Coordinates of C-alpha atoms and ligand atoms in Angstrom, one line a residue:
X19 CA -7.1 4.6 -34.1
X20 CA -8.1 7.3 -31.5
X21 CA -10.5 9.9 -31.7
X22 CA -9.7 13.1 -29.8
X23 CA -12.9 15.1 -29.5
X24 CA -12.7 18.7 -29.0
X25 CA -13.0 19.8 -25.1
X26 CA -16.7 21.8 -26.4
X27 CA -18.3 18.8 -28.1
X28 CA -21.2 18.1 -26.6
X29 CA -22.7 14.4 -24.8
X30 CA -24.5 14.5 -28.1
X31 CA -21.5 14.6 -30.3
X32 CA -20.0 12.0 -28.5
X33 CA -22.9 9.6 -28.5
X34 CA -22.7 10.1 -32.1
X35 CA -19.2 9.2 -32.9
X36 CA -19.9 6.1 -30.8
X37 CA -22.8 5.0 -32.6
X38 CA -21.2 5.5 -36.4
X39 CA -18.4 3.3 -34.7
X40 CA -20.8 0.6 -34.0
X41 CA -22.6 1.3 -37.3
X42 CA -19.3 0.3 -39.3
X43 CA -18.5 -2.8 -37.3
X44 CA -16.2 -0.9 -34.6
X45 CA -16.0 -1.2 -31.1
X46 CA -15.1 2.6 -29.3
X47 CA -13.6 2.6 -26.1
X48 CA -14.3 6.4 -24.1
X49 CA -11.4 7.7 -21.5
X50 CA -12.5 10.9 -20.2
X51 CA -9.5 13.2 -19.2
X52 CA -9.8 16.3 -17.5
X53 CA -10.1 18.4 -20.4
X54 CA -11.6 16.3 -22.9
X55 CA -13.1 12.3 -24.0
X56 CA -10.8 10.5 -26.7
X57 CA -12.5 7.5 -28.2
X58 CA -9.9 4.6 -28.8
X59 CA -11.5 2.5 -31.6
X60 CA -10.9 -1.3 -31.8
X61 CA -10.8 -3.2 -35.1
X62 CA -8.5 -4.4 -38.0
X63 CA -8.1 -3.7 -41.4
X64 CA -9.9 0.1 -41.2
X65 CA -10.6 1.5 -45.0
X66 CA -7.8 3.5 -46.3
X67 CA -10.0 6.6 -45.8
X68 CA -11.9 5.9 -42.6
X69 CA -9.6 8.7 -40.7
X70 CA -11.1 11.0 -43.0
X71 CA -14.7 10.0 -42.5
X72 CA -14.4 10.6 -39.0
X73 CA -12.4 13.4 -38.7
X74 CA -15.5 15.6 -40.4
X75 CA -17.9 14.1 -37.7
X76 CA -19.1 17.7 -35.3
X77 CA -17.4 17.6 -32.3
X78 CA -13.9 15.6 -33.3
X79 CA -11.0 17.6 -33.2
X80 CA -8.5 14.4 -34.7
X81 CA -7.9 11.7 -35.5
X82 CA -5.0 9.3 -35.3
X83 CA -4.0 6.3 -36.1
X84 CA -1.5 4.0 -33.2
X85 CA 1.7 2.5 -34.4
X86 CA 1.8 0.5 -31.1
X87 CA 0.3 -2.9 -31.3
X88 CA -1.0 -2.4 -27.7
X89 CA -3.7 0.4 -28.3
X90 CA -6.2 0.9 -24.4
X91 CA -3.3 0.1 -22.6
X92 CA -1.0 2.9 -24.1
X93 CA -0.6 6.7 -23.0
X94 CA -0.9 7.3 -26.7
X95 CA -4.7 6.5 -25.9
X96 CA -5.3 7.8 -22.5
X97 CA -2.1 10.0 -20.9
X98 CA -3.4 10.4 -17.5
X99 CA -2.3 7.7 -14.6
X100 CA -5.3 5.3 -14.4
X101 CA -5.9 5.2 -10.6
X102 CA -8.0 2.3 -9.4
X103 CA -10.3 2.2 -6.2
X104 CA -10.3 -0.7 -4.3
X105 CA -12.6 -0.1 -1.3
X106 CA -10.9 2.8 -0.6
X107 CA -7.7 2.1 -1.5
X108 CA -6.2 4.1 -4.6
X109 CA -3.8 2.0 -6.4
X110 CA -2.0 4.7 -9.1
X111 CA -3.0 7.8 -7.6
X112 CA 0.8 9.0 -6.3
X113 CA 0.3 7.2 -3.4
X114 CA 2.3 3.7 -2.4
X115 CA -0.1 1.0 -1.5
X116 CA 1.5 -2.2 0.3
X117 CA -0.3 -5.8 -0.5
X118 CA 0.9 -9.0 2.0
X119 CA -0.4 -11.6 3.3
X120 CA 0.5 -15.4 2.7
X121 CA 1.4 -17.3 -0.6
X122 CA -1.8 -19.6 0.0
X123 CA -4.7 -19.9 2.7
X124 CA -3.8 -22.5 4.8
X125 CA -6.8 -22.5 7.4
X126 CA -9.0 -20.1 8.9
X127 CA -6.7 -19.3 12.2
X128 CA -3.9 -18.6 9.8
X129 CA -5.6 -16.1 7.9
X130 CA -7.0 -14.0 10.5
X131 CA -3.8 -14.4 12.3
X132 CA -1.9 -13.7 9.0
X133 CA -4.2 -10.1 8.1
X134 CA -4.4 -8.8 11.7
X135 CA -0.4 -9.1 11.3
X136 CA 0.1 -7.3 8.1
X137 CA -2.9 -4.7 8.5
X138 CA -1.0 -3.5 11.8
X139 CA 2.1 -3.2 10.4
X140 CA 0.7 -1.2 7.7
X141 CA -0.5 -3.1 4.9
X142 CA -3.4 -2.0 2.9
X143 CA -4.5 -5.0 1.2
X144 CA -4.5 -8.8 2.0
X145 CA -3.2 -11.2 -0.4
X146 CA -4.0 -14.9 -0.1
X147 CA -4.4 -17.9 -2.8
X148 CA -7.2 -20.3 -2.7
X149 CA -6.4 -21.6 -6.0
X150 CA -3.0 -22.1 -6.2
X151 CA -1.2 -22.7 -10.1
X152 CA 1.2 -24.9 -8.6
X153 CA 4.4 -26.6 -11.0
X154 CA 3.5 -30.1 -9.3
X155 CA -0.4 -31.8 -9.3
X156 CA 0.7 -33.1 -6.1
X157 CA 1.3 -30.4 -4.4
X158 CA -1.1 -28.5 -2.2
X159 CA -3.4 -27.2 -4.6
X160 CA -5.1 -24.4 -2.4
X161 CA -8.6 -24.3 -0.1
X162 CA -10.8 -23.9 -2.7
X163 CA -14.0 -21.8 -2.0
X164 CA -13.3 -22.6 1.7
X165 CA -10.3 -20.5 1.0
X166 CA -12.2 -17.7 0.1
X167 CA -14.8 -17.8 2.5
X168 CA -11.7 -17.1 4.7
X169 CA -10.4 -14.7 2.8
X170 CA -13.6 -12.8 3.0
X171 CA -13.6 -13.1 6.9
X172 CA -10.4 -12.0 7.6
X173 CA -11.3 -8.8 5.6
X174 CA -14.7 -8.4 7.5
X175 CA -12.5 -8.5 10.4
X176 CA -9.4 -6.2 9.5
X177 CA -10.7 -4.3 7.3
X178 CA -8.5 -5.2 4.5
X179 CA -10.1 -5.5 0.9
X180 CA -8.8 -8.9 -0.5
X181 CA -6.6 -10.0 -3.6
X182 CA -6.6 -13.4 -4.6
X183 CA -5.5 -15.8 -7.8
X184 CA -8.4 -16.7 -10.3
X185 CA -7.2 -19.5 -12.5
X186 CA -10.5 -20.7 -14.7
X187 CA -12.7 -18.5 -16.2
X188 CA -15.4 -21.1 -15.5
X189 CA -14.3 -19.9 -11.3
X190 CA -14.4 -16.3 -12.1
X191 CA -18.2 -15.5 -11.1
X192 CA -17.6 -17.6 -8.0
X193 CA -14.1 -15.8 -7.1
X194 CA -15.5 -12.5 -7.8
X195 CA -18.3 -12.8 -5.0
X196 CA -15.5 -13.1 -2.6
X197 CA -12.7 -11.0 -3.5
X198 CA -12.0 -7.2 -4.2
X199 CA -9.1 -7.8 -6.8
X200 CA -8.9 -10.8 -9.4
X201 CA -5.1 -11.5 -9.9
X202 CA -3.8 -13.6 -12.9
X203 CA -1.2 -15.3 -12.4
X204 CA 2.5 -15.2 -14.4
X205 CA 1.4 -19.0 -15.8
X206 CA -2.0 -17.4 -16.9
X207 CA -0.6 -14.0 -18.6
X208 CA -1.4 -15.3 -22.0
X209 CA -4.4 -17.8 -21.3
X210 CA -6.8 -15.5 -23.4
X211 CA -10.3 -17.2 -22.5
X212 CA -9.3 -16.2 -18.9
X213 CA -8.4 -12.6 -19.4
X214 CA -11.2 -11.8 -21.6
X215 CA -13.5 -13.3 -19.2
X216 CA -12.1 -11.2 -16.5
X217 CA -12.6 -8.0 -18.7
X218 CA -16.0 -8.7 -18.3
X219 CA -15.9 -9.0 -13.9
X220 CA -16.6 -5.8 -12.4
X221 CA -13.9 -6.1 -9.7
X222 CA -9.9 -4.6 -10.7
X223 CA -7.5 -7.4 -12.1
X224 CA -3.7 -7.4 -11.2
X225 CA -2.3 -9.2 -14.3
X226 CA 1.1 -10.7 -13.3
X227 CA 4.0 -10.6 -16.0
X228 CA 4.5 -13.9 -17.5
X229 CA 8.1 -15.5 -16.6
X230 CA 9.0 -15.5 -20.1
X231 CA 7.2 -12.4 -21.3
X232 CA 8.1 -9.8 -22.8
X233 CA 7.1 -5.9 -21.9
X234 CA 5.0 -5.9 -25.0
X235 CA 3.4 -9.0 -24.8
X236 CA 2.3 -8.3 -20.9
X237 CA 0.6 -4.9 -22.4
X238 CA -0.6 -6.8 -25.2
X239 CA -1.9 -9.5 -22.1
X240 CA -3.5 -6.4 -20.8
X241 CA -5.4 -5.3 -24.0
X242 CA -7.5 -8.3 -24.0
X243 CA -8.9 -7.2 -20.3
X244 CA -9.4 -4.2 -21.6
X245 CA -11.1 -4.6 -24.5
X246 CA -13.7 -6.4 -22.8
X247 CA -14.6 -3.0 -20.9
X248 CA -12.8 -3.6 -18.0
X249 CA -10.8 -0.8 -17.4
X250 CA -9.3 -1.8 -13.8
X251 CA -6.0 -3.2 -14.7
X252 CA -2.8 -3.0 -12.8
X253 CA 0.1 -4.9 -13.9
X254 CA 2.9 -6.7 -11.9
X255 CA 6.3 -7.5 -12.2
X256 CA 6.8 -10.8 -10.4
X257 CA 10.6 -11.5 -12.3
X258 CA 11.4 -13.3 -15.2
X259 CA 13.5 -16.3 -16.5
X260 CA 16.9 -16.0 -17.1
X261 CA 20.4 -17.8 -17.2
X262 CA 20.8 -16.7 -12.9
X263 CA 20.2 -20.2 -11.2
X264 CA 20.8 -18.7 -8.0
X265 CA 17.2 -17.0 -7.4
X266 CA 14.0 -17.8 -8.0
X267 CA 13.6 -15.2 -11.0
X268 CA 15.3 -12.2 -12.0
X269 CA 13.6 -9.3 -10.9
X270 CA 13.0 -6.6 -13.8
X271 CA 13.0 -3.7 -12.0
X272 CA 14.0 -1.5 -15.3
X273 CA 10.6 -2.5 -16.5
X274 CA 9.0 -0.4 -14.2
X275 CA 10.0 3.0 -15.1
X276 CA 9.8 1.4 -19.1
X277 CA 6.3 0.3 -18.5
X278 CA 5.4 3.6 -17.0
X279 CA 6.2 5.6 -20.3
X280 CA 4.2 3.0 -21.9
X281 CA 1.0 2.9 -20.3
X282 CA -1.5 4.6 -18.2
X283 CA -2.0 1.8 -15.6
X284 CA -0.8 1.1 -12.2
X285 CA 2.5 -1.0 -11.7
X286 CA 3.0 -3.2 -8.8
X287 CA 5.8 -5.2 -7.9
X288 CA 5.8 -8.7 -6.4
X289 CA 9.6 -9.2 -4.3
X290 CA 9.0 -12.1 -2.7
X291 CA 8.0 -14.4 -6.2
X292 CA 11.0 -11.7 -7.7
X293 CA 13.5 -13.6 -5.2
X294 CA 12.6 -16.4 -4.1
X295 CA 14.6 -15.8 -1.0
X296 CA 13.2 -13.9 2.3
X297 CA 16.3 -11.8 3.0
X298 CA 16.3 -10.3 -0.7
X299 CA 12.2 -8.8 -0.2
X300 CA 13.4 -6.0 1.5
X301 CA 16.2 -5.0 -0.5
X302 CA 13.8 -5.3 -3.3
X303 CA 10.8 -3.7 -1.9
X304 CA 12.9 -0.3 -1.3
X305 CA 14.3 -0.8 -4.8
X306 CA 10.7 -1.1 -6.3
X307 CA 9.7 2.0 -4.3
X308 CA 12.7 4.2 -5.4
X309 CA 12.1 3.3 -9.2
X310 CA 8.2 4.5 -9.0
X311 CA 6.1 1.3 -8.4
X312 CA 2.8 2.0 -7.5
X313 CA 3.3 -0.6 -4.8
X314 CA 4.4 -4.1 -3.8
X315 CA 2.6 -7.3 -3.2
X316 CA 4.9 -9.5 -0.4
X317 CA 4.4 -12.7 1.0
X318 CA 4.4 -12.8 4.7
X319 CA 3.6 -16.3 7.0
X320 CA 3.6 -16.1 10.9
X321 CA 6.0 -19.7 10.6
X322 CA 7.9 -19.6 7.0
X323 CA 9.5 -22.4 8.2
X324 CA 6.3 -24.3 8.0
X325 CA 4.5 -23.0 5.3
X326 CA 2.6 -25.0 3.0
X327 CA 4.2 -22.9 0.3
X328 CA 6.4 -20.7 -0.9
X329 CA 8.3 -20.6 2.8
X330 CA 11.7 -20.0 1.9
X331 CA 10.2 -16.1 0.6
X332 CA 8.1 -15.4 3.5
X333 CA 8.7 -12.6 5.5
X334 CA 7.7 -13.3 9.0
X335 CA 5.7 -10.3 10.5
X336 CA 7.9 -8.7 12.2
X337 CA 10.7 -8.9 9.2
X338 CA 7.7 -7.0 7.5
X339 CA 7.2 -4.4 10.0
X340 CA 10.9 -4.0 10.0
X341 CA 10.4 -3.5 5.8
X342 CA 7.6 -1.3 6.2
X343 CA 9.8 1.1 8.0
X344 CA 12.2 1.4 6.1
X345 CA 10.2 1.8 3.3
X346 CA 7.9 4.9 4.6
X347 CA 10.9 7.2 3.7
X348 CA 11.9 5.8 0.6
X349 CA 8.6 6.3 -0.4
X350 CA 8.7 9.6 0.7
X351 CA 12.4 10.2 -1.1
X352 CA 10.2 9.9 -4.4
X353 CA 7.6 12.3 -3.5
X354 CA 4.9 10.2 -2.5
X355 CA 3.3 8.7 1.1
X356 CA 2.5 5.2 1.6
X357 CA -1.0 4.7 1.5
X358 CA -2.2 4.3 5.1
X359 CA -5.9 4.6 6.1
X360 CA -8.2 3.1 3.7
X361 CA -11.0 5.8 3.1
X362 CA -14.2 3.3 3.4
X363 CA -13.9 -0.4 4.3
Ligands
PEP25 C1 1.1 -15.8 -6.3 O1 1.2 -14.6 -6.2 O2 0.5 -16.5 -5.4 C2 1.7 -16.5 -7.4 C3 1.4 -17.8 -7.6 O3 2.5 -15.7 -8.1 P1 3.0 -15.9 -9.6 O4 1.9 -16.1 -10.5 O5 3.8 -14.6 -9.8 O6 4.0 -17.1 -9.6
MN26 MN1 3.7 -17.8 -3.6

């Protein structure tokens, strides 16, 4: 249910819708637009006539109930873009922001060698996993809070705020001390204690599209972050599962321009977990740009050939330069600039 208040009701008026919420067992959400706040109200099984009840409140101009099972996450509940700030960096603000670095940490050298690489080719965010969810236990499993530490060097060096996998809720306190954004994960989209403990980090989460997910059940996926009061969500399409053998997933790229009618947040894509295959990032990346992404995450190594994973989709850094090029004027083709200089690091 959402409750539109009128653009003169006052801070008191407000205040007093949300406490006759929480009076009747309700939870109210508050989006301020431009013009005016709209309460989004969380529950089940609402009285026949509780519409009615708060209609009369002072200061509400309607009331209306959401048909859509995904309720904070919809543009029914909140129209405007949701832009996020991540040091600087606005992620959903008309701008394209590019995220890279490699699929895990593999050392200190690496990283520092691996951000100084993508943040002068013009990335704006380093990406890096120090957990890694990976299909076998004995594969390389990540560096662990070493890993982060790392993380948190290279960005002290370059300047680059930090995105990096969370996979526990019991690791999210100790992830969140060294990261800028939590990402979850395509295996995690639907592991519930783990996104609602993220809705209560203060730090952004990326929330990665589950392989076999639906566009629904990712929103859905993003209403339990919300719901917690964390209103920093961008989503990611990362591909799906289908009957092609000959790439990693199937990238959904229709979803982006679907998702974007849907919902208010940010939507990034991820190429390079899309594919599978190096030569097929770029391709992609330009594709994500020209149907309205909000950016692209991309794994880039300074030796694929030698990565500890995920070689085979790695863009080498000057492949990357050579996509960041091309992808400054389709970018622009849409109306919009890559982001460039991060306003505060
Ligand atoms: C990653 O980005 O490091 C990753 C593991 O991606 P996904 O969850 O999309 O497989
Ligand atoms: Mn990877």
């Amino acid at each position: 249910m959402i409750v539109a208040m009128s653009v003169r009701a006052t801070e008191e008026e407000i205040e007093n819708v949300l406490k006759r919420l929480e009076h009747d067992g309700y939870a109210g959400q508050m989006s301020r637009g431009a013009e005016r706040a709209v309460i989004g109200v969380i529950g089940t099984g609402f009285p026949e006539d509780y519409k009615d009840h708060l209609e009369v409140l002072p200061g509400v101009e309607s009331v209306t109930r959401i048909s859509k099972p995904y309720k904070l996450s919809s543009r029914d509940f909140k129209p405007t873009d949701t832009v996020i700030d991540v040091r600087g960096v606005r992620v959903g603000g008309g701008e394209f922001v590019v995220m890279a670095g490699p699929c895990a940490v593999e050392g200190r050298e690496h990283i520092l060698e691996t951000a100084e690489a993508v943040g002068d080719r013009g990335a704006v965010m380093l990406r890096g996993g120090a957990f890694k969810p990976r299909t076998s236990p004995y594969s390389f499993q990540g560096l662990g809070e070493d890993g982060l530490r790392y993380l948190a060097e290279a960005r002290e060096r370059c300047g680059l705020p930090v995105i990096t996998e969370v996979m526990e809720p019991s690791e999210v306190d100790l992830v969140e001390g060294f990261t800028d954004v939590l990402q979850i994960g395509t295996r995690n989209m639907q592991n519930f204690p783990l996104l609602r403990r993220v809705g209560q980090a203060r730090k952004p989460v990326m929330l990665k599209r589950g392989m076999s997910a639906t566009i629904e059940e990712w929103l859905m996926a993003s209403e339990y972050i919300l719901a917690e009061g964390n209103q920093d969500v961008m989503l990611c399409e990362r591909g799906i599962r289908t009957f092609e053998t000959m790439l990693r997933n199937t990238l959904d790229l229709s979803c982006v321009p679907m998702a974007r009618r849907l919902t208010h947040l940010p939507i990034i894509v991820d190429p390079s977990h899309g594919t599978g295959k190096w030569y097929l990032v770029k391709p992609m990346a330009l594709a994500a740009a020209a149907v309205g992404a909000d950016g692209i995450i991309v794994e880039v190594h300074p030796d694929p050939d030698n990565a500890w994973s995920d070689g085979p989709q790695a863009l080498t850094p000057d492949n990357f330069g050579d996509m960041m090029k091309a992808l400054e004027s389709v970018v622009e083709a849409t109306g919009r600039r890559l982001w460039k200089v991060p306003a505060t690091v």
